[in-house]
Amino acid sequence: MSRESEADLPGGDALPGTLSESLRAELIAFRRDLHMHPELGNQEFRTTAAIKARLEAAGLHPRVLSIGTGLICDIGEWDGTSPLFAIRADIDALPIPDTKAGVPYRSTVPGRAHACGHDIHTTTVLGAGLVLAELDRQGLLTQPVRLIFQPAEEVLPGGAPDAMESGVLDGVGKIIAVHCDPRVDAGAIGLRPGPITSACDRLEVTLDGPGGHTARPHLTTDLVTAAASVVTEVPALLARRVDARSGLAVTWGRIEAGHACNVIPQHAELSGTVRCLDLPGWRAAPDLVHAAIDEIATLHRAKSQINYIRGVPPVVNDPAMTELLRDAQTVRRGASAIEDTEQSLGGEDFSWYLEHVPGAMARLGVRTPGDTARRDLHRGDFDADEHAIQVGVELFTAAALLDGRA
């Protein structure tokens, strides 16, 4: 892949907005500080304060969201009527321990880690804002831009709905974002028009019955067998009740029932996730899942209670906005630094913004070229090649400038 700092536009006009060496070093230090002090969703007070302080030091006027964490910052002259171009980052961490060894920026907070790359997302948007603010002072910013630093992405249904209620999309006409991808080398991005993530909901089920002696299961409601049947048969039943192209999948993560080997319990609990590749399947999922669980439970004479918790719809990239990101990366690093990417079964609350305005999310490569170790997201040993920060900053600035020239 190419790592040139700049490519020329057709006609020989160079696009400004690249990263200076001094700012690159500062942003790496900023990212490491965030990484050492991870905060969970809706608790990102230190993170919010750090972002706010750096933007204010650049002469900008960030505004903390009414929900208490997260902030927005507008750059350039905005008349209040023309649409804003928005760049979004998520700022929260995960409730898992940081298990990395040999790095000085390992988390200092027990049981908390930036294991999904939100520290990288935050730093790239901050860096893009600082570069665009300097271009604005030079009269080179082609349109007003809003930075959105959103809390609580990891908390279903995500912090995006609360952020929107706080007004982050007021006046916004387009929006872009990135998400770290440890399967893509640093220096490259992955793009896909249309769905790039999946819907993700949470499912909690309780089963109840009279219980009894394991010697006489015919006189009881055998809840262990009932729970096992729900686990195995509900996914199979759903596969025949929804278009297979929707990819509706129930995956169980927890099952609890009983305390003794010779006692049939009176209560069982199950929980898991429901994932779906498209919007029609996602919208139909709650009724289909409820019906399937009730049928299996009734067959075993168990009473079922279902708590279906709506999560997030799929991120559906607008084709034109995806092309904008493709053009921006091509200008910065060449077409060879772009990969076509598959749809992920992971969920992302960036999807909520795309229900209101056109936008697109790119996959930001964070794997060190040549590294064969597997460092997946949501693992305690996750880390990122920090060259990705420069790539993300320059992708964002190019996209904002190109869109403003259109």
JSON list of C-alpha atoms in Angstrom, two decimals, residues 174-333:
[
{"chain": "A", "resi": 174, "resn": "LYS", "atom": "CA", "xyz": [-24.17, 14.55, 5.66]},
{"chain": "A", "resi": 175, "resn": "ILE", "atom": "CA", "xyz": [-22.13, 12.47, 8.10]},
{"chain": "A", "resi": 176, "resn": "ILE", "atom": "CA", "xyz": [-19.08, 10.18, 7.97]},
{"chain": "A", "resi": 177, "resn": "ALA", "atom": "CA", "xyz": [-17.20, 7.99, 10.45]},
{"chain": "A", "resi": 178, "resn": "VAL", "atom": "CA", "xyz": [-14.66, 5.20, 10.68]},
{"chain": "A", "resi": 179, "resn": "HIS", "atom": "CA", "xyz": [-14.40, 2.01, 12.70]},
{"chain": "A", "resi": 180, "resn": "CYS", "atom": "CA", "xyz": [-11.13, 0.24, 13.47]},
{"chain": "A", "resi": 181, "resn": "ASP", "atom": "CA", "xyz": [-10.61, -3.03, 11.62]},
{"chain": "A", "resi": 182, "resn": "PRO", "atom": "CA", "xyz": [-7.78, -5.31, 12.82]},
{"chain": "A", "resi": 183, "resn": "ARG", "atom": "CA", "xyz": [-8.06, -7.36, 9.62]},
{"chain": "A", "resi": 184, "resn": "VAL", "atom": "CA", "xyz": [-6.95, -4.41, 7.44]},
{"chain": "A", "resi": 185, "resn": "ASP", "atom": "CA", "xyz": [-3.41, -3.05, 7.38]},
{"chain": "A", "resi": 186, "resn": "ALA", "atom": "CA", "xyz": [-2.76, 0.42, 8.74]},
{"chain": "A", "resi": 187, "resn": "GLY", "atom": "CA", "xyz": [-2.60, 2.75, 5.76]},
{"chain": "A", "resi": 188, "resn": "ALA", "atom": "CA", "xyz": [-5.66, 1.23, 4.08]},
{"chain": "A", "resi": 189, "resn": "ILE", "atom": "CA", "xyz": [-9.41, 1.46, 4.55]},
{"chain": "A", "resi": 190, "resn": "GLY", "atom": "CA", "xyz": [-12.26, -0.91, 3.77]},
{"chain": "A", "resi": 191, "resn": "LEU", "atom": "CA", "xyz": [-15.36, 0.33, 1.97]},
{"chain": "A", "resi": 192, "resn": "ARG", "atom": "CA", "xyz": [-18.75, -1.12, 1.12]},
{"chain": "A", "resi": 193, "resn": "PRO", "atom": "CA", "xyz": [-21.86, 0.64, -0.22]},
{"chain": "A", "resi": 194, "resn": "GLY", "atom": "CA", "xyz": [-25.10, -0.47, 1.40]},
{"chain": "A", "resi": 195, "resn": "PRO", "atom": "CA", "xyz": [-25.15, -2.52, 4.63]},
{"chain": "A", "resi": 196, "resn": "ILE", "atom": "CA", "xyz": [-21.70, -2.71, 6.25]},
{"chain": "A", "resi": 197, "resn": "THR", "atom": "CA", "xyz": [-22.75, -3.85, 9.74]},
{"chain": "A", "resi": 198, "resn": "SER", "atom": "CA", "xyz": [-25.73, -5.81, 11.03]},
{"chain": "A", "resi": 199, "resn": "ALA", "atom": "CA", "xyz": [-28.60, -5.13, 13.35]},
{"chain": "A", "resi": 200, "resn": "CYS", "atom": "CA", "xyz": [-28.04, -6.29, 16.91]},
{"chain": "A", "resi": 201, "resn": "ASP", "atom": "CA", "xyz": [-30.66, -6.72, 19.64]},
{"chain": "A", "resi": 202, "resn": "ARG", "atom": "CA", "xyz": [-30.52, -8.31, 23.09]},
{"chain": "A", "resi": 203, "resn": "LEU", "atom": "CA", "xyz": [-32.78, -11.15, 24.17]},
{"chain": "A", "resi": 204, "resn": "GLU", "atom": "CA", "xyz": [-33.61, -12.26, 27.72]},
{"chain": "A", "resi": 205, "resn": "VAL", "atom": "CA", "xyz": [-35.89, -15.25, 28.35]},
{"chain": "A", "resi": 206, "resn": "THR", "atom": "CA", "xyz": [-37.20, -16.82, 31.55]},
{"chain": "A", "resi": 207, "resn": "LEU", "atom": "CA", "xyz": [-38.95, -20.17, 31.72]},
{"chain": "A", "resi": 208, "resn": "ASP", "atom": "CA", "xyz": [-41.02, -21.30, 34.71]},
{"chain": "A", "resi": 209, "resn": "GLY", "atom": "CA", "xyz": [-42.78, -24.49, 35.80]},
{"chain": "A", "resi": 210, "resn": "PRO", "atom": "CA", "xyz": [-43.55, -26.55, 38.91]},
{"chain": "A", "resi": 211, "resn": "GLY", "atom": "CA", "xyz": [-40.32, -28.58, 38.84]},
{"chain": "A", "resi": 212, "resn": "GLY", "atom": "CA", "xyz": [-39.94, -31.82, 40.77]},
{"chain": "A", "resi": 213, "resn": "HIS", "atom": "CA", "xyz": [-37.94, -35.02, 41.15]},
{"chain": "A", "resi": 214, "resn": "THR", "atom": "CA", "xyz": [-35.75, -36.18, 38.27]},
{"chain": "A", "resi": 215, "resn": "ALA", "atom": "CA", "xyz": [-37.19, -39.67, 38.85]},
{"chain": "A", "resi": 216, "resn": "ARG", "atom": "CA", "xyz": [-40.62, -38.44, 37.71]},
{"chain": "A", "resi": 217, "resn": "PRO", "atom": "CA", "xyz": [-40.14, -35.87, 34.89]},
{"chain": "A", "resi": 218, "resn": "HIS", "atom": "CA", "xyz": [-43.53, -36.86, 33.45]},
{"chain": "A", "resi": 219, "resn": "LEU", "atom": "CA", "xyz": [-45.19, -35.25, 36.48]},
{"chain": "A", "resi": 220, "resn": "THR", "atom": "CA", "xyz": [-43.35, -31.94, 36.11]},
{"chain": "A", "resi": 221, "resn": "THR", "atom": "CA", "xyz": [-42.36, -29.31, 33.61]},
{"chain": "A", "resi": 222, "resn": "ASP", "atom": "CA", "xyz": [-38.86, -30.39, 32.68]},
{"chain": "A", "resi": 223, "resn": "LEU", "atom": "CA", "xyz": [-37.34, -26.92, 32.47]},
{"chain": "A", "resi": 224, "resn": "VAL", "atom": "CA", "xyz": [-33.82, -28.04, 31.62]},
{"chain": "A", "resi": 225, "resn": "THR", "atom": "CA", "xyz": [-35.08, -29.89, 28.56]},
{"chain": "A", "resi": 226, "resn": "ALA", "atom": "CA", "xyz": [-37.35, -26.96, 27.73]},
{"chain": "A", "resi": 227, "resn": "ALA", "atom": "CA", "xyz": [-34.46, -24.51, 27.95]},
{"chain": "A", "resi": 228, "resn": "ALA", "atom": "CA", "xyz": [-32.27, -26.79, 25.83]},
{"chain": "A", "resi": 229, "resn": "SER", "atom": "CA", "xyz": [-35.01, -26.98, 23.22]},
{"chain": "A", "resi": 230, "resn": "VAL", "atom": "CA", "xyz": [-35.34, -23.19, 23.11]},
{"chain": "A", "resi": 231, "resn": "VAL", "atom": "CA", "xyz": [-31.58, -22.91, 22.64]},
{"chain": "A", "resi": 232, "resn": "THR", "atom": "CA", "xyz": [-31.42, -25.39, 19.77]},
{"chain": "A", "resi": 233, "resn": "GLU", "atom": "CA", "xyz": [-34.82, -25.19, 18.09]},
{"chain": "A", "resi": 234, "resn": "VAL", "atom": "CA", "xyz": [-35.61, -21.47, 18.07]},
{"chain": "A", "resi": 235, "resn": "PRO", "atom": "CA", "xyz": [-32.75, -20.60, 15.66]},
{"chain": "A", "resi": 236, "resn": "ALA", "atom": "CA", "xyz": [-33.79, -23.47, 13.37]},
{"chain": "A", "resi": 237, "resn": "LEU", "atom": "CA", "xyz": [-37.44, -22.39, 13.47]},
{"chain": "A", "resi": 238, "resn": "LEU", "atom": "CA", "xyz": [-36.55, -18.79, 12.62]},
{"chain": "A", "resi": 239, "resn": "ALA", "atom": "CA", "xyz": [-34.49, -19.93, 9.64]},
{"chain": "A", "resi": 240, "resn": "ARG", "atom": "CA", "xyz": [-37.76, -21.09, 8.01]},
{"chain": "A", "resi": 241, "resn": "ARG", "atom": "CA", "xyz": [-39.80, -17.99, 8.88]},
{"chain": "A", "resi": 242, "resn": "VAL", "atom": "CA", "xyz": [-37.71, -15.21, 7.42]},
{"chain": "A", "resi": 243, "resn": "ASP", "atom": "CA", "xyz": [-36.02, -14.66, 4.08]},
{"chain": "A", "resi": 244, "resn": "ALA", "atom": "CA", "xyz": [-32.67, -16.44, 4.32]},
{"chain": "A", "resi": 245, "resn": "ARG", "atom": "CA", "xyz": [-31.00, -13.37, 2.78]},
{"chain": "A", "resi": 246, "resn": "SER", "atom": "CA", "xyz": [-31.89, -11.45, 5.94]},
{"chain": "A", "resi": 247, "resn": "GLY", "atom": "CA", "xyz": [-29.42, -13.56, 7.90]},
{"chain": "A", "resi": 248, "resn": "LEU", "atom": "CA", "xyz": [-31.56, -13.49, 11.05]},
{"chain": "A", "resi": 249, "resn": "ALA", "atom": "CA", "xyz": [-29.56, -15.31, 13.73]},
{"chain": "A", "resi": 250, "resn": "VAL", "atom": "CA", "xyz": [-30.13, -15.94, 17.44]},
{"chain": "A", "resi": 251, "resn": "THR", "atom": "CA", "xyz": [-26.98, -16.78, 19.37]},
{"chain": "A", "resi": 252, "resn": "TRP", "atom": "CA", "xyz": [-27.14, -17.63, 23.06]},
{"chain": "A", "resi": 253, "resn": "GLY", "atom": "CA", "xyz": [-24.51, -16.42, 25.50]},
{"chain": "A", "resi": 254, "resn": "ARG", "atom": "CA", "xyz": [-25.93, -17.51, 28.86]},
{"chain": "A", "resi": 255, "resn": "ILE", "atom": "CA", "xyz": [-28.15, -20.29, 30.21]},
{"chain": "A", "resi": 256, "resn": "GLU", "atom": "CA", "xyz": [-28.85, -20.99, 33.91]},
{"chain": "A", "resi": 257, "resn": "ALA", "atom": "CA", "xyz": [-31.09, -23.64, 35.42]},
{"chain": "A", "resi": 258, "resn": "GLY", "atom": "CA", "xyz": [-31.05, -25.74, 38.55]},
{"chain": "A", "resi": 259, "resn": "HIS", "atom": "CA", "xyz": [-28.82, -26.36, 41.57]},
{"chain": "A", "resi": 260, "resn": "ALA", "atom": "CA", "xyz": [-28.93, -30.13, 42.18]},
{"chain": "A", "resi": 261, "resn": "CYS", "atom": "CA", "xyz": [-28.48, -33.15, 39.93]},
{"chain": "A", "resi": 262, "resn": "ASN", "atom": "CA", "xyz": [-31.68, -34.87, 41.11]},
{"chain": "A", "resi": 263, "resn": "VAL", "atom": "CA", "xyz": [-34.03, -31.87, 41.17]},
{"chain": "A", "resi": 264, "resn": "ILE", "atom": "CA", "xyz": [-35.86, -30.52, 38.14]},
{"chain": "A", "resi": 265, "resn": "PRO", "atom": "CA", "xyz": [-35.77, -26.73, 38.66]},
{"chain": "A", "resi": 266, "resn": "GLN", "atom": "CA", "xyz": [-38.70, -24.37, 38.68]},
{"chain": "A", "resi": 267, "resn": "HIS", "atom": "CA", "xyz": [-36.90, -21.55, 36.90]},
{"chain": "A", "resi": 268, "resn": "ALA", "atom": "CA", "xyz": [-34.50, -21.17, 33.97]},
{"chain": "A", "resi": 269, "resn": "GLU", "atom": "CA", "xyz": [-32.92, -18.12, 32.36]},
{"chain": "A", "resi": 270, "resn": "LEU", "atom": "CA", "xyz": [-31.42, -17.61, 28.93]},
{"chain": "A", "resi": 271, "resn": "SER", "atom": "CA", "xyz": [-29.91, -14.58, 27.25]},
{"chain": "A", "resi": 272, "resn": "GLY", "atom": "CA", "xyz": [-28.30, -13.89, 23.92]},
{"chain": "A", "resi": 273, "resn": "THR", "atom": "CA", "xyz": [-28.30, -11.67, 20.88]},
{"chain": "A", "resi": 274, "resn": "VAL", "atom": "CA", "xyz": [-30.39, -11.38, 17.75]},
{"chain": "A", "resi": 275, "resn": "ARG", "atom": "CA", "xyz": [-28.50, -10.25, 14.65]},
{"chain": "A", "resi": 276, "resn": "CYS", "atom": "CA", "xyz": [-29.84, -9.46, 11.20]},
{"chain": "A", "resi": 277, "resn": "LEU", "atom": "CA", "xyz": [-28.31, -8.33, 7.92]},
{"chain": "A", "resi": 278, "resn": "ASP", "atom": "CA", "xyz": [-31.09, -6.11, 6.60]},
{"chain": "A", "resi": 279, "resn": "LEU", "atom": "CA", "xyz": [-33.71, -3.65, 7.79]},
{"chain": "A", "resi": 280, "resn": "PRO", "atom": "CA", "xyz": [-36.87, -5.62, 6.79]},
{"chain": "A", "resi": 281, "resn": "GLY", "atom": "CA", "xyz": [-35.68, -8.68, 8.69]},
{"chain": "A", "resi": 282, "resn": "TRP", "atom": "CA", "xyz": [-34.70, -6.56, 11.69]},
{"chain": "A", "resi": 283, "resn": "ARG", "atom": "CA", "xyz": [-38.11, -4.89, 11.83]},
{"chain": "A", "resi": 284, "resn": "ALA", "atom": "CA", "xyz": [-39.86, -8.27, 11.72]},
{"chain": "A", "resi": 285, "resn": "ALA", "atom": "CA", "xyz": [-37.52, -9.94, 14.22]},
{"chain": "A", "resi": 286, "resn": "PRO", "atom": "CA", "xyz": [-39.26, -9.17, 17.57]},
{"chain": "A", "resi": 287, "resn": "ASP", "atom": "CA", "xyz": [-42.60, -10.75, 16.57]},
{"chain": "A", "resi": 288, "resn": "LEU", "atom": "CA", "xyz": [-40.91, -13.73, 14.94]},
{"chain": "A", "resi": 289, "resn": "VAL", "atom": "CA", "xyz": [-38.64, -14.40, 17.92]},
{"chain": "A", "resi": 290, "resn": "HIS", "atom": "CA", "xyz": [-41.48, -14.06, 20.42]},
{"chain": "A", "resi": 291, "resn": "ALA", "atom": "CA", "xyz": [-43.65, -16.51, 18.47]},
{"chain": "A", "resi": 292, "resn": "ALA", "atom": "CA", "xyz": [-40.88, -19.09, 18.10]},
{"chain": "A", "resi": 293, "resn": "ILE", "atom": "CA", "xyz": [-39.96, -19.05, 21.80]},
{"chain": "A", "resi": 294, "resn": "ASP", "atom": "CA", "xyz": [-43.60, -19.26, 22.90]},
{"chain": "A", "resi": 295, "resn": "GLU", "atom": "CA", "xyz": [-44.22, -22.25, 20.63]},
{"chain": "A", "resi": 296, "resn": "ILE", "atom": "CA", "xyz": [-41.26, -24.22, 21.94]},
{"chain": "A", "resi": 297, "resn": "ALA", "atom": "CA", "xyz": [-42.02, -23.32, 25.56]},
{"chain": "A", "resi": 298, "resn": "THR", "atom": "CA", "xyz": [-45.69, -24.32, 25.20]},
{"chain": "A", "resi": 299, "resn": "LEU", "atom": "CA", "xyz": [-44.66, -27.65, 23.69]},
{"chain": "A", "resi": 300, "resn": "HIS", "atom": "CA", "xyz": [-42.80, -28.38, 26.96]},
{"chain": "A", "resi": 301, "resn": "ARG", "atom": "CA", "xyz": [-45.57, -26.94, 29.20]},
{"chain": "A", "resi": 302, "resn": "ALA", "atom": "CA", "xyz": [-43.31, -24.12, 30.35]},
{"chain": "A", "resi": 303, "resn": "LYS", "atom": "CA", "xyz": [-44.39, -20.54, 30.93]},
{"chain": "A", "resi": 304, "resn": "SER", "atom": "CA", "xyz": [-42.17, -18.08, 29.07]},
{"chain": "A", "resi": 305, "resn": "GLN", "atom": "CA", "xyz": [-41.43, -14.44, 29.65]},
{"chain": "A", "resi": 306, "resn": "ILE", "atom": "CA", "xyz": [-39.47, -12.61, 26.96]},
{"chain": "A", "resi": 307, "resn": "ASN", "atom": "CA", "xyz": [-37.63, -9.33, 27.26]},
{"chain": "A", "resi": 308, "resn": "TYR", "atom": "CA", "xyz": [-36.67, -8.29, 23.73]},
{"chain": "A", "resi": 309, "resn": "ILE", "atom": "CA", "xyz": [-34.39, -5.25, 23.95]},
{"chain": "A", "resi": 310, "resn": "ARG", "atom": "CA", "xyz": [-34.05, -3.25, 20.77]},
{"chain": "A", "resi": 311, "resn": "GLY", "atom": "CA", "xyz": [-30.43, -2.51, 19.92]},
{"chain": "A", "resi": 312, "resn": "VAL", "atom": "CA", "xyz": [-29.31, -0.97, 16.66]},
{"chain": "A", "resi": 313, "resn": "PRO", "atom": "CA", "xyz": [-30.29, -1.34, 12.99]},
{"chain": "A", "resi": 314, "resn": "PRO", "atom": "CA", "xyz": [-27.63, -2.09, 10.36]},
{"chain": "A", "resi": 315, "resn": "VAL", "atom": "CA", "xyz": [-25.31, 0.67, 9.21]},
{"chain": "A", "resi": 316, "resn": "VAL", "atom": "CA", "xyz": [-26.41, 1.20, 5.60]},
{"chain": "A", "resi": 317, "resn": "ASN", "atom": "CA", "xyz": [-23.82, 3.25, 3.73]},
{"chain": "A", "resi": 318, "resn": "ASP", "atom": "CA", "xyz": [-25.17, 5.76, 1.23]},
{"chain": "A", "resi": 319, "resn": "PRO", "atom": "CA", "xyz": [-23.57, 4.93, -2.16]},
{"chain": "A", "resi": 320, "resn": "ALA", "atom": "CA", "xyz": [-22.68, 8.55, -2.94]},
{"chain": "A", "resi": 321, "resn": "MET", "atom": "CA", "xyz": [-21.11, 9.07, 0.48]},
{"chain": "A", "resi": 322, "resn": "THR", "atom": "CA", "xyz": [-19.19, 5.82, 0.12]},
{"chain": "A", "resi": 323, "resn": "GLU", "atom": "CA", "xyz": [-17.80, 7.14, -3.16]},
{"chain": "A", "resi": 324, "resn": "LEU", "atom": "CA", "xyz": [-16.81, 10.35, -1.40]},
{"chain": "A", "resi": 325, "resn": "LEU", "atom": "CA", "xyz": [-14.72, 8.32, 1.06]},
{"chain": "A", "resi": 326, "resn": "ARG", "atom": "CA", "xyz": [-13.26, 6.37, -1.85]},
{"chain": "A", "resi": 327, "resn": "ASP", "atom": "CA", "xyz": [-12.29, 9.61, -3.61]},
{"chain": "A", "resi": 328, "resn": "ALA", "atom": "CA", "xyz": [-10.81, 11.02, -0.40]},
{"chain": "A", "resi": 329, "resn": "GLN", "atom": "CA", "xyz": [-8.64, 7.96, 0.24]},
{"chain": "A", "resi": 330, "resn": "THR", "atom": "CA", "xyz": [-7.58, 7.84, -3.41]},
{"chain": "A", "resi": 331, "resn": "VAL", "atom": "CA", "xyz": [-6.44, 11.46, -3.26]},
{"chain": "A", "resi": 332, "resn": "ARG", "atom": "CA", "xyz": [-4.48, 10.82, -0.07]},
{"chain": "A", "resi": 333, "resn": "ARG", "atom": "CA", "xyz": [-3.01, 7.36, -0.61]}
]
